[in-house]
Short mmCIF file of C-alpha atoms in Angstrom, two decimals:
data_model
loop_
_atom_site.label_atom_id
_atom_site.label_comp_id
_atom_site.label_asym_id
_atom_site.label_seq_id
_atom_site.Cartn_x
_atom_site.Cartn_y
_atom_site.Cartn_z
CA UNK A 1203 -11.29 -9.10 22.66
CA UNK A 1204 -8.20 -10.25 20.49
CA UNK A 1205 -7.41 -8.21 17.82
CA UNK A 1206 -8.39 -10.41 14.53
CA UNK A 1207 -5.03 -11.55 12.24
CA UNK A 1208 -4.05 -9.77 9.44
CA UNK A 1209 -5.09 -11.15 5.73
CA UNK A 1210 -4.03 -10.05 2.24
CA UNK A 1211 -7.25 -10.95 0.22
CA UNK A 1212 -5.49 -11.19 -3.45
CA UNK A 1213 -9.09 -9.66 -5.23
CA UNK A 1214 -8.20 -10.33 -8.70
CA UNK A 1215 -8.33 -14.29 -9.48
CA UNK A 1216 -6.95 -14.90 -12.84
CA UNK A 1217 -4.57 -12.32 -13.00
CA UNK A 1218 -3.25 -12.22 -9.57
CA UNK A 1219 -3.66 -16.03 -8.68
CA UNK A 1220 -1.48 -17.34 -11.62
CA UNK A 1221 -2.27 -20.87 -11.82
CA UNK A 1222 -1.87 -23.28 -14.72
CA UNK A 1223 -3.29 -22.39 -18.15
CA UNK A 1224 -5.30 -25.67 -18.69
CA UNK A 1225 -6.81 -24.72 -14.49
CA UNK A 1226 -7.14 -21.15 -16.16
CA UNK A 1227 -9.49 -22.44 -18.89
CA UNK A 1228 -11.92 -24.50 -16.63
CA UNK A 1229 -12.78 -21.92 -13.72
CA UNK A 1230 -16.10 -21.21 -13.99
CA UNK A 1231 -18.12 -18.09 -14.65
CA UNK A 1232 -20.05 -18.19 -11.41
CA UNK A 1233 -19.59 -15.05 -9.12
CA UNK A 1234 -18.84 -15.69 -5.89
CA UNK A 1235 -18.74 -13.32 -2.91
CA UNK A 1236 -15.47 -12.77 -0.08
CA UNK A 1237 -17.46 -11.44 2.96
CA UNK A 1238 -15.81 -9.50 5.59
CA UNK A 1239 -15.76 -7.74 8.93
CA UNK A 1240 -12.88 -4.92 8.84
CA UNK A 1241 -11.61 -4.28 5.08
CA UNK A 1242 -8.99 -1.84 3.80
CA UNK A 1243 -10.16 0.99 1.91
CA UNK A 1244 -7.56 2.68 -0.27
CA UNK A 1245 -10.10 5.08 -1.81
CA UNK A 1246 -11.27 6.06 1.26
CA UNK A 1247 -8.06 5.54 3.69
CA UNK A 1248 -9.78 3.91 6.02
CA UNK A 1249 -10.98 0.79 7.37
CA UNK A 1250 -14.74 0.25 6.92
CA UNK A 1251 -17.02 -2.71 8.26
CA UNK A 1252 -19.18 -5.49 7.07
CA UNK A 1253 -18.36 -5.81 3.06
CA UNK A 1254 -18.88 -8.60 1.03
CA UNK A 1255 -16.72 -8.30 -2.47
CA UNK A 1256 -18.12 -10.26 -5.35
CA UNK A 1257 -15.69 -11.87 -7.61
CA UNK A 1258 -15.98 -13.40 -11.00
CA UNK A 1259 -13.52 -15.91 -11.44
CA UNK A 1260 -13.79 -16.25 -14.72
CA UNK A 1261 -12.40 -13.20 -15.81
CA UNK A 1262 -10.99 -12.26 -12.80
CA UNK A 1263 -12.99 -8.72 -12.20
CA UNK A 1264 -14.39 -7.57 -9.10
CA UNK A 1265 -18.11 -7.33 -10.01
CA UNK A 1266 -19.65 -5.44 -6.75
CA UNK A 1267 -18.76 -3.63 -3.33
CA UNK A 1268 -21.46 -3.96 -0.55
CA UNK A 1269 -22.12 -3.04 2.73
CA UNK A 1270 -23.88 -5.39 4.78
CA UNK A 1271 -26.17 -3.78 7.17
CA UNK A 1272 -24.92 -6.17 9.86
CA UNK A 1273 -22.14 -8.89 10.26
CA UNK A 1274 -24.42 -11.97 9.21
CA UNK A 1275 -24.41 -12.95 6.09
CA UNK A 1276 -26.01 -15.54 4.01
CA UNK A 1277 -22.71 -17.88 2.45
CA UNK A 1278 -23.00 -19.60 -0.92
CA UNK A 1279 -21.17 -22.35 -1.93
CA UNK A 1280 -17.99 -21.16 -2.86
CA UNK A 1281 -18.45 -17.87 -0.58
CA UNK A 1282 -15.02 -17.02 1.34
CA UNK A 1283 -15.69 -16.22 5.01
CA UNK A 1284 -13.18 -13.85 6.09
CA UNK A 1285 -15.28 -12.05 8.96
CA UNK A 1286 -12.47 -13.34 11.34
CA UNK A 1287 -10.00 -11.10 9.74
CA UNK A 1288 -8.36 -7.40 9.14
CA UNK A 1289 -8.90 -8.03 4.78
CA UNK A 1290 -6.13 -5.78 2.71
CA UNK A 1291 -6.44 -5.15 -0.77
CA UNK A 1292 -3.60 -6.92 -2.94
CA UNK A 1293 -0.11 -5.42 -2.00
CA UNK A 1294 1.58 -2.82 -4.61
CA UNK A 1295 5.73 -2.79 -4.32
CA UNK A 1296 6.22 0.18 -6.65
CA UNK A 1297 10.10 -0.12 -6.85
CA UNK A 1298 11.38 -3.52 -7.41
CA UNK A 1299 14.16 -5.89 -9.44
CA UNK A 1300 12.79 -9.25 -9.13
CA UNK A 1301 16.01 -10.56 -10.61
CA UNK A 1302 18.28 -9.16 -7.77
CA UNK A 1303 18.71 -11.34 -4.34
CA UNK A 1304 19.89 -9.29 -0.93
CA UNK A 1305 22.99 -7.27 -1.34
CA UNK A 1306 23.95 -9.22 2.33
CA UNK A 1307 24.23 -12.31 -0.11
CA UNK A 1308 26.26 -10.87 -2.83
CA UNK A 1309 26.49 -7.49 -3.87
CA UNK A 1310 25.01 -6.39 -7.26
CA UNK A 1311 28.10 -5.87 -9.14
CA UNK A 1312 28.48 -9.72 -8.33
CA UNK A 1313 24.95 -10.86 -9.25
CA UNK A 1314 25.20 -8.77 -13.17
CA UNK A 1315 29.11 -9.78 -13.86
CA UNK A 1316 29.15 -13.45 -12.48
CA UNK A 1317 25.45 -15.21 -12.38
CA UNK A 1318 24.64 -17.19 -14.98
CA UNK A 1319 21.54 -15.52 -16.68
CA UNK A 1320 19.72 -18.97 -16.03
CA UNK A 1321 20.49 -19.04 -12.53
CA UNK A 1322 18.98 -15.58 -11.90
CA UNK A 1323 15.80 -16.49 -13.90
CA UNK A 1324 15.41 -19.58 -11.69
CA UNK A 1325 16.24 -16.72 -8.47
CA UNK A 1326 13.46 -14.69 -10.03
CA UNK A 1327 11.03 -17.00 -10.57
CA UNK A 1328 11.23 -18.04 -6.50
CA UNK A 1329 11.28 -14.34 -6.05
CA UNK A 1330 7.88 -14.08 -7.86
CA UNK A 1331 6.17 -16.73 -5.36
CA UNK A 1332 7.85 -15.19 -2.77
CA UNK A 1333 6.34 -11.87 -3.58
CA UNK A 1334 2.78 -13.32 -3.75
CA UNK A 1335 2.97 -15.37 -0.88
CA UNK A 1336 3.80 -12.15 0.98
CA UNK A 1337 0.46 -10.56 -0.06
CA UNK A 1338 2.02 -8.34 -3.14
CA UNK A 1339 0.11 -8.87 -6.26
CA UNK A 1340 1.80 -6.27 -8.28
CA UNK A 1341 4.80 -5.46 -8.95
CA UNK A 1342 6.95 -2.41 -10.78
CA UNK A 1343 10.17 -3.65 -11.68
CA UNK A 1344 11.96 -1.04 -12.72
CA UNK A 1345 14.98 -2.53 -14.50
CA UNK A 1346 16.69 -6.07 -14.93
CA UNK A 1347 19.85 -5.22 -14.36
CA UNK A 1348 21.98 -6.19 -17.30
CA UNK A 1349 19.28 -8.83 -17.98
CA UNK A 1350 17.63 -7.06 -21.41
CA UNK A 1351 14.01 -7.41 -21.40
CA UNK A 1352 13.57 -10.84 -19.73
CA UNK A 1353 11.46 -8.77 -17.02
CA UNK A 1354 9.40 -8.55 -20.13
CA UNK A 1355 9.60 -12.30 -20.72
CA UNK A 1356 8.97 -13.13 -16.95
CA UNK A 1357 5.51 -11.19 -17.10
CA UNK A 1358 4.60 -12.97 -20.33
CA UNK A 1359 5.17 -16.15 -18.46
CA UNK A 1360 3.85 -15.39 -15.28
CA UNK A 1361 0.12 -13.92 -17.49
CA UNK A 1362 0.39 -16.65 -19.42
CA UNK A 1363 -0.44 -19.23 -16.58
CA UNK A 1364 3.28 -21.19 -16.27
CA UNK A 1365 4.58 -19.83 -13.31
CA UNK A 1366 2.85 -17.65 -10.27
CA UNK A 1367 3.57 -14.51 -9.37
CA UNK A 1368 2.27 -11.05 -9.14
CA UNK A 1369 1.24 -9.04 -11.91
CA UNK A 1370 4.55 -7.23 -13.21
CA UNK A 1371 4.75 -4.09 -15.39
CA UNK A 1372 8.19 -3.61 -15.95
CA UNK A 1373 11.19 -1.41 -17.40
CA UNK A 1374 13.06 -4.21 -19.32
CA UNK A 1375 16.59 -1.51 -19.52
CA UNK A 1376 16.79 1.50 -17.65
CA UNK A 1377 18.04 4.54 -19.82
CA UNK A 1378 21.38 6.49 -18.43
CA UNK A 1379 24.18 8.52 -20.25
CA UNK A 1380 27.54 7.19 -21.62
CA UNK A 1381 29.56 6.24 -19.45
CA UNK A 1382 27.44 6.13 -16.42
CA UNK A 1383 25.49 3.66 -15.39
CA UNK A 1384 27.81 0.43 -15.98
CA UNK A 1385 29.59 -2.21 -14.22
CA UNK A 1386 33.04 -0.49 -13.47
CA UNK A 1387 35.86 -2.59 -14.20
CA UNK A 1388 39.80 -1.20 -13.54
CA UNK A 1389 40.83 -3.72 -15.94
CA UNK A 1390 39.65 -2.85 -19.24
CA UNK A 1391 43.84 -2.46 -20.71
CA UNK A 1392 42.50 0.72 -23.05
CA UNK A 1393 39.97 -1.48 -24.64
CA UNK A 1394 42.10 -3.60 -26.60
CA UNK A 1395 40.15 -6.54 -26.10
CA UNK A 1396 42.11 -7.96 -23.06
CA UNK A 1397 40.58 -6.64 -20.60
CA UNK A 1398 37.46 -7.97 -18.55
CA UNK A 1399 34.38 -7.85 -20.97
CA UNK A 1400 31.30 -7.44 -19.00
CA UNK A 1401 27.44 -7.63 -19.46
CA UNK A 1402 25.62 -4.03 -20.38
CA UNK A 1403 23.24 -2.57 -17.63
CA UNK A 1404 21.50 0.41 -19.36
CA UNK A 1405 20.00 1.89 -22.73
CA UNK A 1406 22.76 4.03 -23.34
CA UNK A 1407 21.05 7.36 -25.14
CA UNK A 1408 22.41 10.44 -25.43
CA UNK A 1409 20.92 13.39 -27.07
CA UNK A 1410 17.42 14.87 -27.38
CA UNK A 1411 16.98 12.61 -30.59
CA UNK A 1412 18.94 9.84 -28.43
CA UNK A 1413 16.96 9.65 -25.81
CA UNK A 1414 13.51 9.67 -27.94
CA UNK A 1415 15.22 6.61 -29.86
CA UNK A 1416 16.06 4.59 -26.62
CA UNK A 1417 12.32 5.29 -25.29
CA UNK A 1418 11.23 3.83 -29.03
CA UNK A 1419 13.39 0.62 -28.17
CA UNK A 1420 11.82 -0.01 -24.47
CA UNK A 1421 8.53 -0.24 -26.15
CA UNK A 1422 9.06 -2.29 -28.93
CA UNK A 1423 10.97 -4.37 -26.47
CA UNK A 1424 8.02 -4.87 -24.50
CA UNK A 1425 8.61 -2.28 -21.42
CA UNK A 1426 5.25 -0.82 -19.52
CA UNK A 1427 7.18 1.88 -18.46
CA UNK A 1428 10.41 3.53 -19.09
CA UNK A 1429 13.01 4.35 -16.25
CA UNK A 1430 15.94 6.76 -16.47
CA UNK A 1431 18.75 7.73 -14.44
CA UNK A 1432 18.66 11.56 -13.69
CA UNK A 1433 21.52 11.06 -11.66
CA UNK A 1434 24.13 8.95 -10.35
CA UNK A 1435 27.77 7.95 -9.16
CA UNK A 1436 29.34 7.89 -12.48
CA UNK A 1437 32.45 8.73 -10.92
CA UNK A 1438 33.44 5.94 -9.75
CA UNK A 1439 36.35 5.57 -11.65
CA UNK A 1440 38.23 9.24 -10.85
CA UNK A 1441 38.78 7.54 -7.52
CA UNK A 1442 37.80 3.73 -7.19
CA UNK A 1443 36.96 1.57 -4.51
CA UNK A 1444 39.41 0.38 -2.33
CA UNK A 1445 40.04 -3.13 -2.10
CA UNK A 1446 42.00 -5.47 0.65
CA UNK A 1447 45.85 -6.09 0.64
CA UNK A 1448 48.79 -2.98 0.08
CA UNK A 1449 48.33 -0.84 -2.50
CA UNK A 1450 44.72 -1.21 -2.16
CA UNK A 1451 43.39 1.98 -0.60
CA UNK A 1452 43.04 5.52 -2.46
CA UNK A 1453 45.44 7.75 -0.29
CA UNK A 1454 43.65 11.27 1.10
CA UNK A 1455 40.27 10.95 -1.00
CA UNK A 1456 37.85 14.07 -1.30
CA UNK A 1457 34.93 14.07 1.44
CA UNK A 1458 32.83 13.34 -1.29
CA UNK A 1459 34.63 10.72 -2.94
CA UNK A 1460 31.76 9.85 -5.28
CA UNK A 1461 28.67 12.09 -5.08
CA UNK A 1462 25.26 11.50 -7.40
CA UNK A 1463 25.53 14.21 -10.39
CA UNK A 1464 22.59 14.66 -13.13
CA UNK A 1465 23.24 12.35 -16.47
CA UNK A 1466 21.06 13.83 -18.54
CA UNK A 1467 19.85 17.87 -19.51
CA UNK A 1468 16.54 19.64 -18.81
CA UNK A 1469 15.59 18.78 -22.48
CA UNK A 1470 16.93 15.25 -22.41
CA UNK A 1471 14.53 14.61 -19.55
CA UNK A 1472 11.83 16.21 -20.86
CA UNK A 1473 12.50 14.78 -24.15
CA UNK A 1474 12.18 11.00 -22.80
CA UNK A 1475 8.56 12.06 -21.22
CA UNK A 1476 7.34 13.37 -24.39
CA UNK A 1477 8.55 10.29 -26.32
CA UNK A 1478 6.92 8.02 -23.47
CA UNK A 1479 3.58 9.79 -23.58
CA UNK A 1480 3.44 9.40 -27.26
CA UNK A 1481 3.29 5.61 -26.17
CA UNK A 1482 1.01 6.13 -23.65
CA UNK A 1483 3.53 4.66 -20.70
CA UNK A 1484 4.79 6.09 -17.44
CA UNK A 1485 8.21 7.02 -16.84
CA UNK A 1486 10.08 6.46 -13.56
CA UNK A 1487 13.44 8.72 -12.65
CA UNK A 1488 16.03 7.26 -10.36
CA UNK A 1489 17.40 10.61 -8.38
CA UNK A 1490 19.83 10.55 -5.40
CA UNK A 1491 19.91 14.42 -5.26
CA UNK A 1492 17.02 16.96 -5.02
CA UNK A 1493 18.94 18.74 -8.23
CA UNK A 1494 18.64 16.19 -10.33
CA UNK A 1495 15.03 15.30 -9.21
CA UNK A 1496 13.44 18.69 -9.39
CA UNK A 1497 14.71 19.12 -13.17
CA UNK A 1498 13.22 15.59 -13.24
CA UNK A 1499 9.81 16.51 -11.68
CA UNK A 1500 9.53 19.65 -13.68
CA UNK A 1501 10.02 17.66 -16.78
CA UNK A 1502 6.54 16.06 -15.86
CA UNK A 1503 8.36 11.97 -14.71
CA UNK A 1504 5.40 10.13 -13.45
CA UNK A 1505 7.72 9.20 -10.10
CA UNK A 1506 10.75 9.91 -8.85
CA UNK A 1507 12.77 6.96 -7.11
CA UNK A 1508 14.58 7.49 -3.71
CA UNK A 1509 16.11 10.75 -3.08
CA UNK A 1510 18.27 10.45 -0.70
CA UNK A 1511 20.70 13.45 -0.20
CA UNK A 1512 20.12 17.32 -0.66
CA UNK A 1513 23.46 18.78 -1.16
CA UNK A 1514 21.92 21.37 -2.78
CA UNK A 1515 19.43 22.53 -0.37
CA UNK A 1516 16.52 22.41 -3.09
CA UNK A 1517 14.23 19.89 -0.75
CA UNK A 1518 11.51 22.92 -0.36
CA UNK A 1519 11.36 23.77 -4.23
CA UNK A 1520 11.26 20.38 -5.20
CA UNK A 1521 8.32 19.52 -2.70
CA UNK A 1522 6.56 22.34 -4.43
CA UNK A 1523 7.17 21.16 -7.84
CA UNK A 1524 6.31 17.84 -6.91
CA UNK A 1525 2.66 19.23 -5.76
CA UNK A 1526 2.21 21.06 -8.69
CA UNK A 1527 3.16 18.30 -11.22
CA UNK A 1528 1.27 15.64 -9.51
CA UNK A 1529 4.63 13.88 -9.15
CA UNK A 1530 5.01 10.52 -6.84
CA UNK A 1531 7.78 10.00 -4.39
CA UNK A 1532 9.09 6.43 -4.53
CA UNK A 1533 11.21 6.97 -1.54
CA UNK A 1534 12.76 3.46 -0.92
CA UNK A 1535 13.18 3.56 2.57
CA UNK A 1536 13.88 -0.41 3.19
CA UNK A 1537 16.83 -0.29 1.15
CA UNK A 1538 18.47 3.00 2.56
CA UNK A 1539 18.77 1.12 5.91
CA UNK A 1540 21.69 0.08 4.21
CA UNK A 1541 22.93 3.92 4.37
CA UNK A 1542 25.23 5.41 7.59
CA UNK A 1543 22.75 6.18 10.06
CA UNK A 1544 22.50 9.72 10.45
CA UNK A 1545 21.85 9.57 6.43
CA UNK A 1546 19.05 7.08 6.85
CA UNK A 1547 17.65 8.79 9.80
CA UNK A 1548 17.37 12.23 7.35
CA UNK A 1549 15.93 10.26 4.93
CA UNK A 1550 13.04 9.01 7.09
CA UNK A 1551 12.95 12.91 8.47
CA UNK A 1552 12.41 13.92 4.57
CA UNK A 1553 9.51 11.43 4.14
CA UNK A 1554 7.59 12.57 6.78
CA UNK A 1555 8.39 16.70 5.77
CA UNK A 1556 7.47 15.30 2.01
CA UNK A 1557 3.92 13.77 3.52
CA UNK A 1558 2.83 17.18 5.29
CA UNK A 1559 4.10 19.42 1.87
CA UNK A 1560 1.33 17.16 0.23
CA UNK A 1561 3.92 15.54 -2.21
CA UNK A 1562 1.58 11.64 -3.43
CA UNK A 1563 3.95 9.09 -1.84
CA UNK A 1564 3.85 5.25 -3.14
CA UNK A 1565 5.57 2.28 -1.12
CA UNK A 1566 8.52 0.52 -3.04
CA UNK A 1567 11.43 -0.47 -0.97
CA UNK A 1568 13.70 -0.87 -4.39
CA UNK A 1569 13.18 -4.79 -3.11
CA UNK A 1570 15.61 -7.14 -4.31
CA UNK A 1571 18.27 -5.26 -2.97
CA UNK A 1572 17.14 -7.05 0.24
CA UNK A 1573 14.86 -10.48 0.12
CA UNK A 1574 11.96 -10.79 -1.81
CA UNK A 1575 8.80 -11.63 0.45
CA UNK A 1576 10.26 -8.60 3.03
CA UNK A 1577 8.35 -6.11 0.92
CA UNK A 1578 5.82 -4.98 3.73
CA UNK A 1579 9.41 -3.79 5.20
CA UNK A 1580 8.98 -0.57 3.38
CA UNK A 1581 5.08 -0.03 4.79
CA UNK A 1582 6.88 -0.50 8.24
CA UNK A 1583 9.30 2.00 7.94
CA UNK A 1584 6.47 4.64 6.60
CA UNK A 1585 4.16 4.14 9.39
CA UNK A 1586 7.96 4.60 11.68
CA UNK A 1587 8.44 8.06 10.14
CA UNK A 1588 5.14 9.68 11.51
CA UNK A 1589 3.17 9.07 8.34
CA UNK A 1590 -0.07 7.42 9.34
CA UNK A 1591 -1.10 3.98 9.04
CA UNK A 1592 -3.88 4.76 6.39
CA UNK A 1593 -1.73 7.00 4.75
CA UNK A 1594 0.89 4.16 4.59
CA UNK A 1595 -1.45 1.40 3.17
CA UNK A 1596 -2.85 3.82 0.61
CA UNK A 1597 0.85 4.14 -0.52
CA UNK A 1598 1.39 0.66 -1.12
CA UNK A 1599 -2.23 -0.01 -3.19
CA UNK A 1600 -4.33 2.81 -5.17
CA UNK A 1601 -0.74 5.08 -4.55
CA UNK A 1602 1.32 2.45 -6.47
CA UNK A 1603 -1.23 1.43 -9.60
CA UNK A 1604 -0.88 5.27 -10.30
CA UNK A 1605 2.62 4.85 -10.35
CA UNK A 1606 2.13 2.05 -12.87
CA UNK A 1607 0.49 4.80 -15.01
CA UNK A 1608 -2.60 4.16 -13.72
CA UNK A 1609 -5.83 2.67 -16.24
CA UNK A 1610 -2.31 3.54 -18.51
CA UNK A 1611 -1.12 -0.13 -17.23
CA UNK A 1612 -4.31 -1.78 -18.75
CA UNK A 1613 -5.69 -2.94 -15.65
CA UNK A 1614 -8.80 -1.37 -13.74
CA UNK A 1615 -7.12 -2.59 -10.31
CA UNK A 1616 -9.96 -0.35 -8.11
CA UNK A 1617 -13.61 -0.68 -8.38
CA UNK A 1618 -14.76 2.80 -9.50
#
């Protein structure tokens, strides 16, 4: 017997099937049911037989779960017959940029300092059907990358009707330190105003009352969640990149030339959680380095994004921490294929040590750094490490609404 082909069933219909706002006003009220043979259970992790899922399209809610006693069924008009297929729950990518196109194509200091900001609006809203297409009905974009908030705008659009896409709850402007996360530019002349000016790609805040102030912003600019570098290369410029021709190349540069250092205190980080809790959001923390992540984790972050080194040899106590805090591991595995081997082969080493310590994981492959509609890339690369295929799927569904903050997003994405 042939196994059946795979099938995304996108559950919600007006807010995950985006069509026109004048198609949006006519559906009509009456249920109807998607009956299946093999279906996806996130809540359970496993795949259970002979459910029929009744929708109303009129607002878009799942109304019931029920198991059939048998395959048969008696179709209505309108029914969906899907008995033929292995039905998935609509696809959670828990780290993207859905205004970034593959690093192979141009690299992202490129894509902020020289696109137009109307061609990467028309990149991101071909990203958006891209994303759909490829079964992902949410998505957690975590940062425009010197865009501002029109993540925040994108969303409004895609809810409103005018464009599809998959639901987005987004960062609008990551937070990060002075003089750390930025486009790096040699030619700045002492900032006399000749030297290359070039777009902002943070929420600069610095300071306990800083920090609180640049949470404050996010929300009133719309954000449904607030990201923040704990760490990163802000050394870029002590010894910068080398470039072709004579001249070009930094003679005898450290080991480390620019390793991932915190950008922010203990009671900075803890300082943005309280000020995001006030407003009821999540709050996402970039970390390259288990230092910088554990203070982040202890803090109480809702997630903690990629993690890819551990010069400091804190893996085990931030595993534990992560436990005890509830914390999510967004570990971004699609996009450190990019990384030297051996690094990328540790990383996928570190998953799988992560998934037996207990530590919640959620599937985001930081997507935009490579092509939109690749996103099941990252579910791949789970399953690869020795994390199970149940355990994979619930990462990239009930795993990833948590990371959106949960009912905290607004949406009820998982029949109680």
């Amino acid at each position: 017997m042939s196994t059946p082909a795979p099938l995304t069933v996108l559950y919600t219909y007006k807010a995950k099937m985006c069509v026109p706002h004048s198609v949006i006003m006519t559906i009509p009220s009456t249920t109807f049911h998607i009956h299946t043979s093999l279906l996806f259970d996130p809540k359970k992790k496993a795949f259970v037989k002979n459910v029929s899922i009744e929708v109303n399209p009129g607002t878009g809610e799942i109304v019931s779960v029920t198991e059939r006693p048998r395959e048969s069924f008696s179709a209505k008009d309108r029914d969906i017959d899907l008995t033929s297929k292995v039905v998935l729950p609509g696809l959670v990518d828990s780290h993207t940029h859905i205004f970034l196109h593959s690093y192979e194509e141009r690299n992202g200091t490129q894509q902020m300092r020289d696109q137009s900001a109307v061609e990467r609006i028309v990149r991101a809203t071909n990203h958006a059907r891209a994303a759909l297409l490829a079964g992902y009905t949410t998505y957690r974009d975590l940062g425009t990358e010197a865009l501002g908030n029109a993540d925040a705008n994108l969303r409004d659009c895609v809810n409103r009707g005018l464009t599809p896409g998959p639901r987005l709850l987004v960062a609008t402007d990551a937070l990060a330190s002075s003089g750390s996360y930025e486009l790096r530019v040699e030619n700045k002349l002492g900032g006399n105003g000749l030297g290359l000016s070039v777009p902002r790609a943070s929420d600069v805040a610095d300071g306990v009352d800083g920090v609180r102030a640049a949470v404050r912003r996010r929300v009133g600019e719309g954000a449904d969640l607030i990201k923040f570098y704990s760490d990163y290369r802000r050394k870029t410029m002590r010894f910068p990149p080398d470039v072709p021709g004579p001249g070009g190349r930094v003679l005898f540069p450290p080991k480390r030339r620019n390793p991932a250092v915190p950008l922010y205190s203990k009671e900075e980080m803890e300082a943005i959680v309280k000020e995001a809790q006030l407003a009821e959001i999540p709050v996402a923390a970039h970390a390259g380095e288990t230092k910088a992540a554990l203070w982040a984790a202890d803090a109480g972050v809702t997630t903690i994004e990629h993690i890819f080194e551990d010069t400091a040899e804190l893996e085990q106590p931030l595993f534990q921490k992560m436990v005890e805090k509830k914390t999510i591991w967004v570990p971004t595995l699609a996009t450190a294929q990019a990384l030297p081997a051996d690094m990328f082969r540790e990383c996928k080493l570190r998953v799988k040590r992560a998934c037996d310590h207990g530590v919640r994981l959620a599937a985001g492959g930081d997507t935009g750094t490579f092509s939109h509609g690749l996103n099941a890339r990252e579910v791949e690369i789970m399953i690869q490490c020795g994390v199970s295929v149940e355990e994979s799927l619930e990462a990239a569904t009930i795993s990833g609404w948590e990371a959106c903050g949960g009912d905290l997003s607004g949406f009820r994405v998982w029949v109680v």
